[in-house]
């Protein structure tokens, strides 16, 4: 028997085990989160006798007589300060890391109420945040220290709210306290647990699957194979991903699911899985996209290894380049990287009505999941209800099926609730990555540095399944020439199947890859033309009314030149400063129907904001609250933002392509206008009880390759210029990020998106990689190269709004993705100025952060 105290109460356990399991399962203290299970990420940080500890590695047998404190045990008056400061500073995005951050902050501030920023960085070194870039978390802790030190009174929340204001995000308090529900925090009565047996080989023929021994296990509920699945295929766009690999089938990557075991008690899952016998014949995989296109290469899919070919051609690139004064041609290589969101994938499903199923999810679109699951189960869509809980980060990595379809299948077949949760190892093994690409870029200019033409060929490794490989390649191609005023381009992209882990959506969506290439070429052209890298960008920067390389005419809100002007002084004043510019679309675009929807309902004296737009931390709920208050004049205290639910919230599309602020924001503006008119007519909210107001916005665009002289590729673009500054040792000391964001909706959130995106971009440039050897990953979470607070420089976010903004969404544009796009080429340029060495491969080698191999 082990005896210890938790939050001041004596507790006992007759069994040894991990502290995190005891806290979450026995005591239901769910503020303690499981992020990595290896003591790396810090989401499970607790206090043990005054010192920090990681609950995922602490054993109960080592805690005899000790006292443990979780966020739930922090005194209420103290907790109120943390809630206010973290919300006010904008330190909360997805929220999964925040309770662990609070614990680290408490240990620091209990000992030192006047810490420096460096001391704060050191205090949270053991806590990873993937959303914020740490700066606002540091601000929050310093603010809390001031509140405690000076015994400051927490101010009241504002009664009025509009645009471009500071405002605490709507879900901040529940995330700071740890009371908000993530899927894994939920335990349902009679809930079973399921897990898939995965392929041991990237490519193998499955001859036989014997589940006899597994079924004989006393805790086994069922073992399902492909023959139990009504429609054994899924896929976000292309239906090419097996739910379970059948007997006689061939696995396509090491994460393929072969059988799905369901047990009563989760601790028995591994034992039951070990009893499933699989007769498999290992086959030679193809793991290089160039090799995959060669004649005679093993076919990943029966139709061949070319998923798609994309062409973006305009003018006469060949002739323009031949007649140009200066020409640069380089080959660039960029790697797979993992999203490393803090919350591993988890889903719970349970029977609903007659033959239906209800899913608790943490994905990026409840309607996408409803569509895929109804297809797999061959059910009408209305029989599949999908309801989102809090989402602990996504960055594109939670758009595909991972755990959702297996939970729904098991619950539907077993007729009881089932939870499927990835360990961090499974998450790394199974879910999609950022596309690795091999790229050849040629860029040309005249004697004055004005761009004349460019050619590019891109090979994108989409891995074993299509996922979003087609749209990602489209975006890489449509943005490959950069945000500049020239029209002779010839861009060809190939999306290629291999036996690597699938690649899919990732913050930047292909533009991070092609931007790296084109911006590096630009610096070399500037050198040849005898002008500065800043000057070549300013001369060529797209301006309102001019034509982008993809043929679209820049709209009046375009402010790329202003972003360059904003960073000129800091760029000119540092010898080792690197610069890069970019553009990034808002909205799916390229002719695909793209609709935002919002419904406002008046219930019990409050306005409920209903939209299925998923929040992975970017704060779309807070954006809608701002817009409703701006249009109607209502107090934010009268508004309630509901989470996505296919039974109740209208389909607002996927949270992808930096689209939700613009598309759902505009739908919200339209619904709010109707509500305002009703308020003006009836005089009060009370008089509108039970009424509903619906807004919808369709963004119309033209397909890639349109014959129109000036096709509209995307509804809107954001523009940005970033400067990365190195010191004499080659260490990044500051990043200045000037972003054309249109109308700023929420100040903290907008700044936070830029800061977090920059730090993710620094990781892509300097430290992150996801190497695979013959289709097998070679690392764990702790070795992904994620930057910690002590490694991150200050980020100065300069938010720029043009004189004329778009009418949609009150002029707001998405900023979630673009913030990561230009950072890597800016880093490469900074190092080129530092030591004169060209670096054409990411992560950059022979730097302060990564030595040459």
Short mmCIF file of N, CA and C in Angstrom, two decimals, residues 10-126:
data_model
loop_
_atom_site.label_atom_id
_atom_site.label_comp_id
_atom_site.label_asym_id
_atom_site.label_seq_id
_atom_site.Cartn_x
_atom_site.Cartn_y
_atom_site.Cartn_z
N UNK A 10 -5.20 12.91 1.89
CA UNK A 10 -4.45 11.66 1.93
C UNK A 10 -5.04 10.65 0.95
N UNK A 11 -4.17 10.02 0.19
CA UNK A 11 -4.59 9.03 -0.81
C UNK A 11 -3.78 7.76 -0.63
N UNK A 12 -4.37 6.64 -1.03
CA UNK A 12 -3.69 5.35 -0.94
C UNK A 12 -3.93 4.54 -2.20
N UNK A 13 -2.94 3.76 -2.56
CA UNK A 13 -3.08 2.85 -3.70
C UNK A 13 -2.40 1.53 -3.36
N UNK A 14 -3.08 0.45 -3.64
CA UNK A 14 -2.51 -0.88 -3.38
C UNK A 14 -1.66 -1.35 -4.55
N UNK A 15 -1.74 -0.64 -5.69
CA UNK A 15 -0.97 -1.04 -6.87
C UNK A 15 0.02 0.04 -7.24
N UNK A 16 1.18 -0.39 -7.70
CA UNK A 16 2.14 0.56 -8.24
C UNK A 16 1.70 0.94 -9.65
N UNK A 17 2.22 2.00 -10.15
CA UNK A 17 1.88 2.45 -11.49
C UNK A 17 2.29 3.89 -11.68
N UNK A 18 1.96 4.44 -12.81
CA UNK A 18 2.33 5.83 -13.09
C UNK A 18 1.41 6.79 -12.33
N UNK A 19 2.01 7.86 -11.85
CA UNK A 19 1.23 8.86 -11.13
C UNK A 19 0.13 9.45 -12.03
N UNK A 20 0.43 9.66 -13.31
CA UNK A 20 -0.55 10.29 -14.19
C UNK A 20 -1.81 9.44 -14.31
N UNK A 21 -1.66 8.12 -14.35
CA UNK A 21 -2.84 7.26 -14.45
C UNK A 21 -3.68 7.33 -13.17
N UNK A 22 -3.00 7.39 -12.03
CA UNK A 22 -3.73 7.48 -10.75
C UNK A 22 -4.48 8.82 -10.67
N UNK A 23 -3.80 9.90 -11.03
CA UNK A 23 -4.44 11.22 -10.94
C UNK A 23 -5.64 11.33 -11.88
N UNK A 24 -5.45 10.87 -13.12
CA UNK A 24 -6.51 11.06 -14.11
C UNK A 24 -7.63 10.04 -13.98
N UNK A 25 -7.28 8.78 -13.77
CA UNK A 25 -8.30 7.72 -13.78
C UNK A 25 -8.95 7.49 -12.42
N UNK A 26 -8.16 7.56 -11.36
CA UNK A 26 -8.70 7.30 -10.03
C UNK A 26 -9.28 8.56 -9.38
N UNK A 27 -8.53 9.66 -9.45
CA UNK A 27 -8.97 10.90 -8.80
C UNK A 27 -9.69 11.84 -9.74
N UNK A 28 -9.64 11.55 -11.05
CA UNK A 28 -10.27 12.38 -12.09
C UNK A 28 -9.76 13.83 -12.07
N UNK A 29 -8.47 13.98 -11.80
CA UNK A 29 -7.81 15.28 -11.87
C UNK A 29 -7.26 15.44 -13.28
N UNK A 30 -8.11 15.90 -14.18
CA UNK A 30 -7.78 15.85 -15.61
C UNK A 30 -7.03 17.08 -16.11
N UNK A 31 -6.73 18.04 -15.23
CA UNK A 31 -5.87 19.15 -15.65
C UNK A 31 -4.47 18.63 -15.99
N UNK A 32 -4.11 17.51 -15.40
CA UNK A 32 -2.82 16.87 -15.71
C UNK A 32 -2.98 16.15 -17.05
N UNK A 33 -2.26 16.62 -18.06
CA UNK A 33 -2.42 16.10 -19.42
C UNK A 33 -1.29 15.15 -19.80
N UNK A 34 -1.62 14.15 -20.63
CA UNK A 34 -0.60 13.24 -21.13
C UNK A 34 -0.26 13.61 -22.56
N UNK A 35 0.94 14.15 -22.75
CA UNK A 35 1.33 14.61 -24.07
C UNK A 35 2.35 13.74 -24.77
N UNK A 36 3.32 13.20 -24.02
CA UNK A 36 4.39 12.45 -24.69
C UNK A 36 4.70 11.12 -24.04
N UNK A 37 4.38 10.94 -22.76
CA UNK A 37 4.61 9.70 -22.01
C UNK A 37 6.09 9.38 -21.83
N UNK A 38 6.95 10.37 -22.05
CA UNK A 38 8.38 10.12 -21.89
C UNK A 38 9.08 11.21 -21.09
N UNK A 39 8.30 12.06 -20.41
CA UNK A 39 8.89 13.09 -19.56
C UNK A 39 9.50 14.25 -20.32
N UNK A 40 9.08 14.44 -21.56
CA UNK A 40 9.70 15.45 -22.43
C UNK A 40 8.89 16.73 -22.53
N UNK A 41 7.56 16.63 -22.66
CA UNK A 41 6.78 17.79 -23.09
C UNK A 41 6.29 18.68 -21.95
N UNK A 42 6.14 18.13 -20.75
CA UNK A 42 5.78 18.96 -19.60
C UNK A 42 4.29 19.18 -19.39
N UNK A 43 3.42 18.58 -20.21
CA UNK A 43 1.98 18.79 -20.02
C UNK A 43 1.48 18.14 -18.73
N UNK A 44 2.23 17.18 -18.19
CA UNK A 44 1.80 16.48 -16.98
C UNK A 44 2.55 16.96 -15.75
N UNK A 45 3.14 18.16 -15.81
CA UNK A 45 3.94 18.66 -14.70
C UNK A 45 3.09 18.86 -13.44
N UNK A 46 3.60 18.35 -12.32
CA UNK A 46 2.97 18.51 -11.01
C UNK A 46 4.05 18.97 -10.03
N UNK A 47 3.62 19.34 -8.84
CA UNK A 47 4.55 19.70 -7.76
C UNK A 47 4.63 18.54 -6.78
N UNK A 48 5.82 18.08 -6.50
CA UNK A 48 6.05 17.02 -5.52
C UNK A 48 6.96 17.57 -4.43
N UNK A 49 6.39 17.77 -3.25
CA UNK A 49 7.14 18.35 -2.12
C UNK A 49 7.88 19.62 -2.54
N UNK A 50 7.17 20.50 -3.24
CA UNK A 50 7.72 21.79 -3.59
C UNK A 50 8.55 21.84 -4.85
N UNK A 51 8.79 20.67 -5.47
CA UNK A 51 9.60 20.63 -6.68
C UNK A 51 8.78 20.08 -7.84
N UNK A 52 9.16 20.49 -9.05
CA UNK A 52 8.45 20.01 -10.23
C UNK A 52 8.77 18.55 -10.50
N UNK A 53 7.74 17.83 -10.99
CA UNK A 53 7.93 16.45 -11.40
C UNK A 53 7.03 16.15 -12.59
N UNK A 54 7.37 15.12 -13.34
CA UNK A 54 6.58 14.72 -14.52
C UNK A 54 5.76 13.49 -14.15
N UNK A 55 4.45 13.66 -14.13
CA UNK A 55 3.56 12.60 -13.66
C UNK A 55 3.56 11.38 -14.59
N UNK A 56 4.01 11.54 -15.83
CA UNK A 56 3.99 10.41 -16.76
C UNK A 56 5.13 9.43 -16.50
N UNK A 57 6.15 9.86 -15.74
CA UNK A 57 7.27 8.95 -15.46
C UNK A 57 7.42 8.66 -13.96
N UNK A 58 6.74 9.43 -13.12
CA UNK A 58 6.81 9.18 -11.67
C UNK A 58 5.98 7.95 -11.30
N UNK A 59 6.55 7.06 -10.52
CA UNK A 59 5.85 5.87 -10.04
C UNK A 59 5.30 6.11 -8.64
N UNK A 60 4.14 5.53 -8.36
CA UNK A 60 3.53 5.70 -7.05
C UNK A 60 4.44 5.18 -5.94
N UNK A 61 5.20 4.13 -6.22
CA UNK A 61 6.10 3.54 -5.21
C UNK A 61 7.19 4.51 -4.78
N UNK A 62 7.45 5.54 -5.60
CA UNK A 62 8.48 6.53 -5.26
C UNK A 62 7.89 7.74 -4.54
N UNK A 63 6.58 7.71 -4.30
CA UNK A 63 5.91 8.88 -3.74
C UNK A 63 5.43 8.66 -2.31
N UNK A 64 5.84 7.59 -1.70
CA UNK A 64 5.44 7.28 -0.32
C UNK A 64 5.73 8.46 0.60
N UNK A 65 4.67 8.95 1.26
CA UNK A 65 4.81 10.03 2.23
C UNK A 65 4.97 11.42 1.63
N UNK A 66 4.90 11.51 0.32
CA UNK A 66 5.13 12.81 -0.32
C UNK A 66 3.80 13.53 -0.57
N UNK A 67 3.92 14.81 -0.90
CA UNK A 67 2.74 15.65 -1.15
C UNK A 67 2.76 16.15 -2.59
N UNK A 68 1.67 15.87 -3.31
CA UNK A 68 1.57 16.24 -4.73
C UNK A 68 0.53 17.34 -4.89
N UNK A 69 0.86 18.33 -5.73
CA UNK A 69 -0.09 19.41 -6.03
C UNK A 69 -0.29 19.49 -7.53
N UNK A 70 -1.55 19.53 -7.95
CA UNK A 70 -1.91 19.77 -9.34
C UNK A 70 -2.57 21.14 -9.45
N UNK A 71 -2.90 21.54 -10.65
CA UNK A 71 -3.56 22.84 -10.84
C UNK A 71 -4.84 22.92 -10.01
N UNK A 72 -5.55 21.79 -9.89
CA UNK A 72 -6.80 21.78 -9.12
C UNK A 72 -6.56 22.11 -7.65
N UNK A 73 -5.32 21.96 -7.18
CA UNK A 73 -5.00 22.20 -5.77
C UNK A 73 -4.45 23.59 -5.48
N UNK A 74 -4.32 24.42 -6.50
CA UNK A 74 -3.84 25.79 -6.28
C UNK A 74 -4.95 26.61 -5.63
N UNK A 75 -4.67 27.35 -4.57
CA UNK A 75 -5.71 28.15 -3.90
C UNK A 75 -6.44 29.07 -4.88
N UNK A 76 -7.74 29.26 -4.67
CA UNK A 76 -8.60 29.97 -5.61
C UNK A 76 -8.14 31.41 -5.86
N UNK A 77 -7.76 32.14 -4.82
CA UNK A 77 -7.34 33.53 -5.01
C UNK A 77 -6.08 33.61 -5.86
N UNK A 78 -5.20 32.65 -5.68
CA UNK A 78 -4.00 32.58 -6.50
C UNK A 78 -4.35 32.21 -7.93
N UNK A 79 -5.30 31.28 -8.07
CA UNK A 79 -5.68 30.80 -9.40
C UNK A 79 -6.34 31.92 -10.21
N UNK A 80 -7.09 32.77 -9.55
CA UNK A 80 -7.73 33.88 -10.26
C UNK A 80 -6.69 34.78 -10.94
N UNK A 81 -5.55 34.96 -10.29
CA UNK A 81 -4.49 35.77 -10.87
C UNK A 81 -3.93 35.10 -12.12
N UNK A 82 -3.69 33.79 -12.03
CA UNK A 82 -3.17 33.09 -13.20
C UNK A 82 -4.17 33.12 -14.36
N UNK A 83 -5.44 32.95 -14.04
CA UNK A 83 -6.48 32.99 -15.08
C UNK A 83 -6.46 34.34 -15.77
N UNK A 84 -6.46 35.41 -14.98
CA UNK A 84 -6.48 36.75 -15.58
C UNK A 84 -5.23 37.02 -16.40
N UNK A 85 -4.06 36.74 -15.85
CA UNK A 85 -2.82 37.12 -16.51
C UNK A 85 -2.58 36.30 -17.77
N UNK A 86 -2.86 35.02 -17.74
CA UNK A 86 -2.67 34.20 -18.93
C UNK A 86 -3.67 34.58 -20.02
N UNK A 87 -4.89 34.94 -19.63
CA UNK A 87 -5.88 35.37 -20.62
C UNK A 87 -5.55 36.75 -21.16
N UNK A 88 -5.21 37.66 -20.29
CA UNK A 88 -4.94 39.04 -20.69
C UNK A 88 -3.69 39.13 -21.58
N UNK A 89 -2.68 38.33 -21.28
CA UNK A 89 -1.45 38.36 -22.06
C UNK A 89 -1.60 37.66 -23.42
N UNK A 90 -2.67 36.88 -23.58
CA UNK A 90 -2.82 36.10 -24.80
C UNK A 90 -1.97 34.85 -24.80
N UNK A 91 -1.71 34.32 -23.61
CA UNK A 91 -0.82 33.16 -23.46
C UNK A 91 -1.50 31.84 -23.77
N UNK A 92 -2.82 31.88 -23.97
CA UNK A 92 -3.58 30.64 -24.16
C UNK A 92 -3.99 30.52 -25.62
N UNK A 93 -3.58 29.44 -26.26
CA UNK A 93 -4.10 29.13 -27.59
C UNK A 93 -4.81 27.79 -27.52
N UNK A 94 -4.19 26.69 -27.91
CA UNK A 94 -4.92 25.41 -27.82
C UNK A 94 -5.17 25.02 -26.37
N UNK A 95 -4.28 25.41 -25.47
CA UNK A 95 -4.51 25.23 -24.04
C UNK A 95 -4.02 23.93 -23.44
N UNK A 96 -3.56 23.00 -24.26
CA UNK A 96 -3.20 21.68 -23.73
C UNK A 96 -1.97 21.75 -22.82
N UNK A 97 -1.06 22.66 -23.12
CA UNK A 97 0.16 22.77 -22.31
C UNK A 97 -0.02 23.65 -21.09
N UNK A 98 -1.11 24.40 -21.03
CA UNK A 98 -1.20 25.50 -20.07
C UNK A 98 -1.21 25.06 -18.60
N UNK A 99 -1.97 24.03 -18.19
CA UNK A 99 -1.88 23.64 -16.78
C UNK A 99 -0.46 23.30 -16.34
N UNK A 100 0.30 22.63 -17.21
CA UNK A 100 1.70 22.35 -16.89
C UNK A 100 2.51 23.61 -16.77
N UNK A 101 2.24 24.59 -17.63
CA UNK A 101 2.91 25.89 -17.55
C UNK A 101 2.58 26.60 -16.23
N UNK A 102 1.32 26.50 -15.81
CA UNK A 102 0.91 27.13 -14.55
C UNK A 102 1.68 26.54 -13.37
N UNK A 103 1.85 25.22 -13.39
CA UNK A 103 2.61 24.58 -12.31
C UNK A 103 4.05 25.08 -12.29
N UNK A 104 4.69 25.15 -13.47
CA UNK A 104 6.06 25.65 -13.53
C UNK A 104 6.14 27.10 -13.07
N UNK A 105 5.13 27.89 -13.45
CA UNK A 105 5.09 29.28 -13.01
C UNK A 105 4.95 29.38 -11.49
N UNK A 106 4.09 28.54 -10.93
CA UNK A 106 3.89 28.58 -9.47
C UNK A 106 5.17 28.23 -8.71
N UNK A 107 5.88 27.21 -9.17
CA UNK A 107 7.12 26.83 -8.48
C UNK A 107 8.11 27.98 -8.52
N UNK A 108 8.19 28.66 -9.66
CA UNK A 108 9.08 29.82 -9.77
C UNK A 108 8.64 30.95 -8.85
N UNK A 109 7.35 31.32 -8.94
CA UNK A 109 6.88 32.50 -8.22
C UNK A 109 6.74 32.26 -6.72
N UNK A 110 6.59 31.02 -6.31
CA UNK A 110 6.60 30.73 -4.87
C UNK A 110 7.96 31.06 -4.26
N UNK A 111 9.00 31.00 -5.09
CA UNK A 111 10.35 31.24 -4.59
C UNK A 111 10.87 32.63 -4.97
N UNK A 112 10.32 33.22 -6.01
CA UNK A 112 10.87 34.47 -6.54
C UNK A 112 9.77 35.28 -7.21
N UNK A 113 9.33 36.34 -6.56
CA UNK A 113 8.25 37.16 -7.10
C UNK A 113 8.76 38.31 -7.97
N UNK A 114 10.04 38.34 -8.24
CA UNK A 114 10.58 39.38 -9.10
C UNK A 114 11.56 38.77 -10.10
N UNK A 115 11.08 37.81 -10.90
CA UNK A 115 11.99 37.12 -11.81
C UNK A 115 12.30 37.94 -13.06
N UNK A 116 13.42 37.67 -13.67
CA UNK A 116 13.74 38.23 -14.98
C UNK A 116 13.11 37.35 -16.05
N UNK A 117 13.07 37.85 -17.28
CA UNK A 117 12.54 37.01 -18.37
C UNK A 117 13.39 35.77 -18.57
N UNK A 118 14.70 35.90 -18.39
CA UNK A 118 15.57 34.73 -18.54
C UNK A 118 15.26 33.69 -17.48
N UNK A 119 14.93 34.13 -16.27
CA UNK A 119 14.57 33.18 -15.20
C UNK A 119 13.23 32.52 -15.51
N UNK A 120 12.32 33.25 -16.13
CA UNK A 120 11.04 32.66 -16.55
C UNK A 120 11.28 31.62 -17.63
N UNK A 121 12.12 31.95 -18.60
CA UNK A 121 12.44 30.99 -19.66
C UNK A 121 13.02 29.71 -19.06
N UNK A 122 13.92 29.86 -18.11
CA UNK A 122 14.54 28.69 -17.47
C UNK A 122 13.49 27.88 -16.72
N UNK A 123 12.54 28.56 -16.08
CA UNK A 123 11.52 27.88 -15.29
C UNK A 123 10.60 27.02 -16.15
N UNK A 124 10.34 27.46 -17.38
CA UNK A 124 9.44 26.70 -18.25
C UNK A 124 10.20 25.92 -19.32
N UNK A 125 11.50 25.76 -19.12
CA UNK A 125 12.31 25.03 -20.11
C UNK A 125 11.79 23.61 -20.33
N UNK A 126 11.26 22.99 -19.28
CA UNK A 126 10.76 21.62 -19.38
C UNK A 126 9.35 21.51 -19.94
#
